[in-house]
Amino acid sequence: MATSVFPLSGSTVSVGANTSSSTTAARPLPASLAWAWPLAGPQSGGPPRVIHAFNPPAKPWLSGHRGVDLLRTSGASIRAPTDGVVTFAGMVVDRPVLTIATADGLRLSFEPVVSTLVAGSTVAKGSQLGTLTAPTHCDSGPPGLSSCLHWGVRRGDVYLNPLQFILDLRPSVLLPVVR
Ligand SMILES: [Zn+2]
């Protein structure tokens, strides 16, 4: 039986010729880029409770909640969720605010947080930013019991949900716990 051998060299093989490069669908962050929580939860190592969810206004001039509130009594250590540079540490109206910027253009703000850091300080993921102080905008009962860290993230003028950057989120954490 004769066997024909066709050499493949020199042939152009087109596999799945799809020139579309529109890969705009959301993809999960690689672990190396995921952020950490800025504070510890009630059980050490566990996630903190989110008591007020991200609820951006439909229009910039309307009221809303441009961040998340994490339940914690004052005095808690606040840690950097990711690497960055301090761009602001001081009072905004009546509350102390700390802001850090990331290399990829995000700005993270934390309040009310007192800090010894100054603008220009570099911070590494997990390093201490400062201490949660009082009053917070969650206080509704006895001082401290319902205190929270307000954490905001924005790119330019657009506020983003900080929780989307945290890798270990479980669905239960996303549910706002009301009272
Ligand atoms: Zn808040």
PDB file of C-alpha atoms and ligand atoms in Angstrom:
ATOM      1  CA  MET A   1       0.000   0.000   0.000  1.00  0.00           C
ATOM      2  CA  ALA A   2       1.404   3.349  -1.006  1.00  0.00           C
ATOM      3  CA  THR A   3       1.624   5.985   1.645  1.00  0.00           C
ATOM      4  CA  SER A   4       1.657   9.623   0.703  1.00  0.00           C
ATOM      5  CA  VAL A   5       3.474  11.974   3.009  1.00  0.00           C
ATOM      6  CA  PHE A   6       2.638  15.617   2.796  1.00  0.00           C
ATOM      7  CA  PRO A   7       5.239  17.820   4.418  1.00  0.00           C
ATOM      8  CA  LEU A   8       3.691  20.418   6.701  1.00  0.00           C
ATOM      9  CA  SER A   9       6.623  22.759   6.651  1.00  0.00           C
ATOM     10  CA  GLY A  10       5.869  26.015   4.956  1.00  0.00           C
ATOM     11  CA  SER A  11       2.144  25.698   5.307  1.00  0.00           C
ATOM     12  CA  THR A  12       0.273  28.465   7.018  1.00  0.00           C
ATOM     13  CA  VAL A  13      -2.023  27.199   9.668  1.00  0.00           C
ATOM     14  CA  SER A  14      -4.679  29.556  10.854  1.00  0.00           C
ATOM     15  CA  VAL A  15      -6.171  28.508  14.129  1.00  0.00           C
ATOM     16  CA  GLY A  16      -9.191  30.296  15.339  1.00  0.00           C
ATOM     17  CA  ALA A  17      -8.541  33.391  13.306  1.00  0.00           C
ATOM     18  CA  ASN A  18     -10.454  35.782  15.469  1.00  0.00           C
ATOM     19  CA  THR A  19      -9.169  39.298  15.245  1.00  0.00           C
ATOM     20  CA  SER A  20     -11.504  40.569  17.898  1.00  0.00           C
ATOM     21  CA  SER A  21      -9.593  41.908  20.857  1.00  0.00           C
ATOM     22  CA  SER A  22     -12.535  43.280  22.745  1.00  0.00           C
ATOM     23  CA  THR A  23     -11.915  41.549  26.035  1.00  0.00           C
ATOM     24  CA  THR A  24     -13.657  44.084  28.177  1.00  0.00           C
ATOM     25  CA  ALA A  25     -15.444  41.605  30.382  1.00  0.00           C
ATOM     26  CA  ALA A  26     -14.559  41.777  34.025  1.00  0.00           C
ATOM     27  CA  ARG A  27     -11.892  39.359  35.036  1.00  0.00           C
ATOM     28  CA  PRO A  28     -10.929  38.431  38.570  1.00  0.00           C
ATOM     29  CA  LEU A  29      -7.877  40.148  39.889  1.00  0.00           C
ATOM     30  CA  PRO A  30      -4.743  38.071  40.151  1.00  0.00           C
ATOM     31  CA  ALA A  31      -3.867  37.330  43.737  1.00  0.00           C
ATOM     32  CA  SER A  32      -0.799  39.523  43.555  1.00  0.00           C
ATOM     33  CA  LEU A  33      -2.981  42.557  42.870  1.00  0.00           C
ATOM     34  CA  ALA A  34      -5.720  41.841  45.370  1.00  0.00           C
ATOM     35  CA  TRP A  35      -6.017  44.122  48.359  1.00  0.00           C
ATOM     36  CA  ALA A  36      -6.239  43.316  52.037  1.00  0.00           C
ATOM     37  CA  TRP A  37      -8.866  44.611  54.435  1.00  0.00           C
ATOM     38  CA  PRO A  38      -7.795  47.893  56.061  1.00  0.00           C
ATOM     39  CA  LEU A  39      -8.678  46.519  59.486  1.00  0.00           C
ATOM     40  CA  ALA A  40      -9.169  43.224  61.212  1.00  0.00           C
ATOM     41  CA  GLY A  41     -12.564  41.753  61.866  1.00  0.00           C
ATOM     42  CA  PRO A  42     -14.083  40.903  65.226  1.00  0.00           C
ATOM     43  CA  GLN A  43     -12.279  37.579  65.172  1.00  0.00           C
ATOM     44  CA  SER A  44      -8.625  38.146  64.453  1.00  0.00           C
ATOM     45  CA  GLY A  45      -7.901  37.243  60.883  1.00  0.00           C
ATOM     46  CA  GLY A  46     -11.539  37.290  59.873  1.00  0.00           C
ATOM     47  CA  PRO A  47     -13.115  39.920  57.687  1.00  0.00           C
ATOM     48  CA  PRO A  48     -14.647  43.014  59.265  1.00  0.00           C
ATOM     49  CA  ARG A  49     -18.384  43.599  59.161  1.00  0.00           C
ATOM     50  CA  VAL A  50     -19.608  45.928  56.463  1.00  0.00           C
ATOM     51  CA  ILE A  51     -22.345  47.964  58.130  1.00  0.00           C
ATOM     52  CA  HIS A  52     -23.001  50.436  55.327  1.00  0.00           C
ATOM     53  CA  ALA A  53     -22.524  49.318  51.737  1.00  0.00           C
ATOM     54  CA  PHE A  54     -21.280  51.317  48.795  1.00  0.00           C
ATOM     55  CA  ASN A  55     -24.171  53.326  47.393  1.00  0.00           C
ATOM     56  CA  PRO A  56     -22.942  55.940  44.940  1.00  0.00           C
ATOM     57  CA  PRO A  57     -25.342  58.711  43.932  1.00  0.00           C
ATOM     58  CA  ALA A  58     -26.913  58.662  40.482  1.00  0.00           C
ATOM     59  CA  LYS A  59     -25.582  62.161  39.900  1.00  0.00           C
ATOM     60  CA  PRO A  60     -22.422  63.652  41.386  1.00  0.00           C
ATOM     61  CA  TRP A  61     -24.324  66.395  43.187  1.00  0.00           C
ATOM     62  CA  LEU A  62     -26.750  64.046  44.882  1.00  0.00           C
ATOM     63  CA  SER A  63     -26.145  62.474  48.241  1.00  0.00           C
ATOM     64  CA  GLY A  64     -25.130  58.852  48.546  1.00  0.00           C
ATOM     65  CA  HIS A  65     -22.524  56.740  50.226  1.00  0.00           C
ATOM     66  CA  ARG A  66     -19.234  56.990  48.390  1.00  0.00           C
ATOM     67  CA  GLY A  67     -17.501  54.157  50.179  1.00  0.00           C
ATOM     68  CA  VAL A  68     -18.043  51.391  52.678  1.00  0.00           C
ATOM     69  CA  ASP A  69     -18.286  51.502  56.451  1.00  0.00           C
ATOM     70  CA  LEU A  70     -16.501  48.802  58.407  1.00  0.00           C
ATOM     71  CA  LEU A  71     -17.616  48.240  61.981  1.00  0.00           C
ATOM     72  CA  ARG A  72     -14.881  48.810  64.514  1.00  0.00           C
ATOM     73  CA  THR A  73     -14.432  50.576  67.813  1.00  0.00           C
ATOM     74  CA  SER A  74     -12.099  53.536  67.930  1.00  0.00           C
ATOM     75  CA  GLY A  75      -8.486  52.771  68.608  1.00  0.00           C
ATOM     76  CA  ALA A  76      -8.279  50.025  66.005  1.00  0.00           C
ATOM     77  CA  SER A  77      -5.232  49.897  63.782  1.00  0.00           C
ATOM     78  CA  ILE A  78      -5.832  50.821  60.165  1.00  0.00           C
ATOM     79  CA  ARG A  79      -3.585  49.097  57.675  1.00  0.00           C
ATOM     80  CA  ALA A  80      -2.780  49.723  54.031  1.00  0.00           C
ATOM     81  CA  PRO A  81      -4.865  47.469  51.746  1.00  0.00           C
ATOM     82  CA  THR A  82      -2.224  47.841  49.052  1.00  0.00           C
ATOM     83  CA  ASP A  83       1.041  49.589  48.309  1.00  0.00           C
ATOM     84  CA  GLY A  84       0.838  53.334  47.878  1.00  0.00           C
ATOM     85  CA  VAL A  85       2.020  56.794  48.720  1.00  0.00           C
ATOM     86  CA  VAL A  86       0.369  59.078  51.249  1.00  0.00           C
ATOM     87  CA  THR A  87      -1.057  62.082  49.441  1.00  0.00           C
ATOM     88  CA  PHE A  88      -2.894  63.653  52.359  1.00  0.00           C
ATOM     89  CA  ALA A  89      -3.005  63.311  56.119  1.00  0.00           C
ATOM     90  CA  GLY A  90      -4.937  65.916  58.014  1.00  0.00           C
ATOM     91  CA  MET A  91      -8.262  67.468  58.846  1.00  0.00           C
ATOM     92  CA  VAL A  92     -11.073  67.794  56.330  1.00  0.00           C
ATOM     93  CA  VAL A  93     -13.628  70.117  57.889  1.00  0.00           C
ATOM     94  CA  ASP A  94     -13.987  68.391  61.274  1.00  0.00           C
ATOM     95  CA  ARG A  95     -12.528  64.944  60.768  1.00  0.00           C
ATOM     96  CA  PRO A  96      -9.057  63.480  60.240  1.00  0.00           C
ATOM     97  CA  VAL A  97      -8.591  61.899  56.815  1.00  0.00           C
ATOM     98  CA  LEU A  98      -5.757  59.866  55.381  1.00  0.00           C
ATOM     99  CA  THR A  99      -5.445  59.422  51.627  1.00  0.00           C
ATOM    100  CA  ILE A 100      -3.047  57.188  49.730  1.00  0.00           C
ATOM    101  CA  ALA A 101      -2.512  56.876  45.988  1.00  0.00           C
ATOM    102  CA  THR A 102      -1.565  53.709  44.160  1.00  0.00           C
ATOM    103  CA  ALA A 103       0.807  53.413  41.228  1.00  0.00           C
ATOM    104  CA  ASP A 104      -2.104  52.617  38.927  1.00  0.00           C
ATOM    105  CA  GLY A 105      -3.993  55.784  39.678  1.00  0.00           C
ATOM    106  CA  LEU A 106      -6.432  54.881  42.432  1.00  0.00           C
ATOM    107  CA  ARG A 107      -6.901  56.992  45.534  1.00  0.00           C
ATOM    108  CA  LEU A 108      -7.929  55.401  48.809  1.00  0.00           C
ATOM    109  CA  SER A 109      -9.244  57.502  51.674  1.00  0.00           C
ATOM    110  CA  PHE A 110      -9.825  56.523  55.279  1.00  0.00           C
ATOM    111  CA  GLU A 111     -11.682  58.455  57.962  1.00  0.00           C
ATOM    112  CA  PRO A 112     -11.667  59.254  60.765  1.00  0.00           C
ATOM    113  CA  VAL A 113      -8.072  58.142  61.094  1.00  0.00           C
ATOM    114  CA  VAL A 114      -5.290  59.842  63.000  1.00  0.00           C
ATOM    115  CA  SER A 115      -1.839  59.155  61.646  1.00  0.00           C
ATOM    116  CA  THR A 116       1.774  60.101  62.114  1.00  0.00           C
ATOM    117  CA  LEU A 117       2.375  59.654  58.396  1.00  0.00           C
ATOM    118  CA  VAL A 118       2.846  62.707  56.224  1.00  0.00           C
ATOM    119  CA  ALA A 119       2.251  63.343  52.542  1.00  0.00           C
ATOM    120  CA  GLY A 120       4.944  61.625  50.514  1.00  0.00           C
ATOM    121  CA  SER A 121       5.336  58.645  52.840  1.00  0.00           C
ATOM    122  CA  THR A 122       5.368  55.338  51.040  1.00  0.00           C
ATOM    123  CA  VAL A 123       3.286  52.560  52.550  1.00  0.00           C
ATOM    124  CA  ALA A 124       3.416  48.848  51.869  1.00  0.00           C
ATOM    125  CA  LYS A 125       0.417  46.553  51.844  1.00  0.00           C
ATOM    126  CA  GLY A 126      -0.336  45.607  55.432  1.00  0.00           C
ATOM    127  CA  SER A 127       1.653  48.383  57.055  1.00  0.00           C
ATOM    128  CA  GLN A 128      -0.013  50.556  59.663  1.00  0.00           C
ATOM    129  CA  LEU A 129      -1.581  53.765  58.403  1.00  0.00           C
ATOM    130  CA  GLY A 130      -2.954  55.065  61.653  1.00  0.00           C
ATOM    131  CA  THR A 131      -5.636  54.621  64.261  1.00  0.00           C
ATOM    132  CA  LEU A 132      -9.399  54.837  64.014  1.00  0.00           C
ATOM    133  CA  THR A 133     -10.617  57.702  66.123  1.00  0.00           C
ATOM    134  CA  ALA A 134     -13.968  59.142  67.166  1.00  0.00           C
ATOM    135  CA  PRO A 135     -16.545  60.305  66.408  1.00  0.00           C
ATOM    136  CA  THR A 136     -17.393  58.395  63.235  1.00  0.00           C
ATOM    137  CA  HIS A 137     -20.374  58.894  60.985  1.00  0.00           C
ATOM    138  CA  CYS A 138     -21.801  55.579  62.151  1.00  0.00           C
ATOM    139  CA  ASP A 139     -22.120  56.547  65.787  1.00  0.00           C
ATOM    140  CA  SER A 140     -25.723  56.245  66.815  1.00  0.00           C
ATOM    141  CA  GLY A 141     -25.602  54.897  70.333  1.00  0.00           C
ATOM    142  CA  PRO A 142     -23.075  54.994  73.121  1.00  0.00           C
ATOM    143  CA  PRO A 143     -19.726  56.316  71.863  1.00  0.00           C
ATOM    144  CA  GLY A 144     -17.612  53.663  70.220  1.00  0.00           C
ATOM    145  CA  LEU A 145     -20.102  50.806  70.112  1.00  0.00           C
ATOM    146  CA  SER A 146     -21.237  51.451  66.555  1.00  0.00           C
ATOM    147  CA  SER A 147     -18.145  53.227  65.292  1.00  0.00           C
ATOM    148  CA  CYS A 148     -16.839  52.531  61.831  1.00  0.00           C
ATOM    149  CA  LEU A 149     -14.067  53.184  59.414  1.00  0.00           C
ATOM    150  CA  HIS A 150     -15.264  54.933  56.283  1.00  0.00           C
ATOM    151  CA  TRP A 151     -13.204  53.720  53.336  1.00  0.00           C
ATOM    152  CA  GLY A 152     -13.475  55.257  49.910  1.00  0.00           C
ATOM    153  CA  VAL A 153     -11.759  54.495  46.608  1.00  0.00           C
ATOM    154  CA  ARG A 154     -11.823  56.587  43.511  1.00  0.00           C
ATOM    155  CA  ARG A 155     -10.246  56.935  40.133  1.00  0.00           C
ATOM    156  CA  GLY A 156     -10.323  60.579  39.179  1.00  0.00           C
ATOM    157  CA  ASP A 157     -13.779  61.779  40.157  1.00  0.00           C
ATOM    158  CA  VAL A 158     -15.378  58.345  39.928  1.00  0.00           C
ATOM    159  CA  TYR A 159     -15.978  56.536  43.179  1.00  0.00           C
ATOM    160  CA  LEU A 160     -15.543  52.770  43.142  1.00  0.00           C
ATOM    161  CA  ASN A 161     -16.661  50.051  45.494  1.00  0.00           C
ATOM    162  CA  PRO A 162     -13.589  49.270  47.625  1.00  0.00           C
ATOM    163  CA  LEU A 163     -14.783  45.706  48.173  1.00  0.00           C
ATOM    164  CA  GLN A 164     -14.259  44.810  44.529  1.00  0.00           C
ATOM    165  CA  PHE A 165     -10.518  44.926  45.113  1.00  0.00           C
ATOM    166  CA  ILE A 166     -10.511  42.440  47.961  1.00  0.00           C
ATOM    167  CA  LEU A 167      -9.836  38.893  46.947  1.00  0.00           C
ATOM    168  CA  ASP A 168     -11.236  36.913  49.831  1.00  0.00           C
ATOM    169  CA  LEU A 169     -14.730  38.340  49.666  1.00  0.00           C
ATOM    170  CA  ARG A 170     -17.466  35.896  50.269  1.00  0.00           C
ATOM    171  CA  PRO A 171     -21.043  36.687  49.284  1.00  0.00           C
ATOM    172  CA  SER A 172     -22.149  37.069  52.888  1.00  0.00           C
ATOM    173  CA  VAL A 173     -19.707  39.893  53.400  1.00  0.00           C
ATOM    174  CA  LEU A 174     -21.348  41.919  50.654  1.00  0.00           C
ATOM    175  CA  LEU A 175     -24.694  42.003  52.372  1.00  0.00           C
ATOM    176  CA  PRO A 176     -25.156  45.194  54.326  1.00  0.00           C
ATOM    177  CA  VAL A 177     -26.045  44.562  57.916  1.00  0.00           C
ATOM    178  CA  VAL A 178     -28.616  47.100  59.016  1.00  0.00           C
ATOM    179  CA  ARG A 179     -28.944  47.683  62.741  1.00  0.00           C
TER     180      ARG A 179
HETATM  181 ZN    ZN B   1     -19.325  55.889  55.301  1.00  0.00          ZN
END
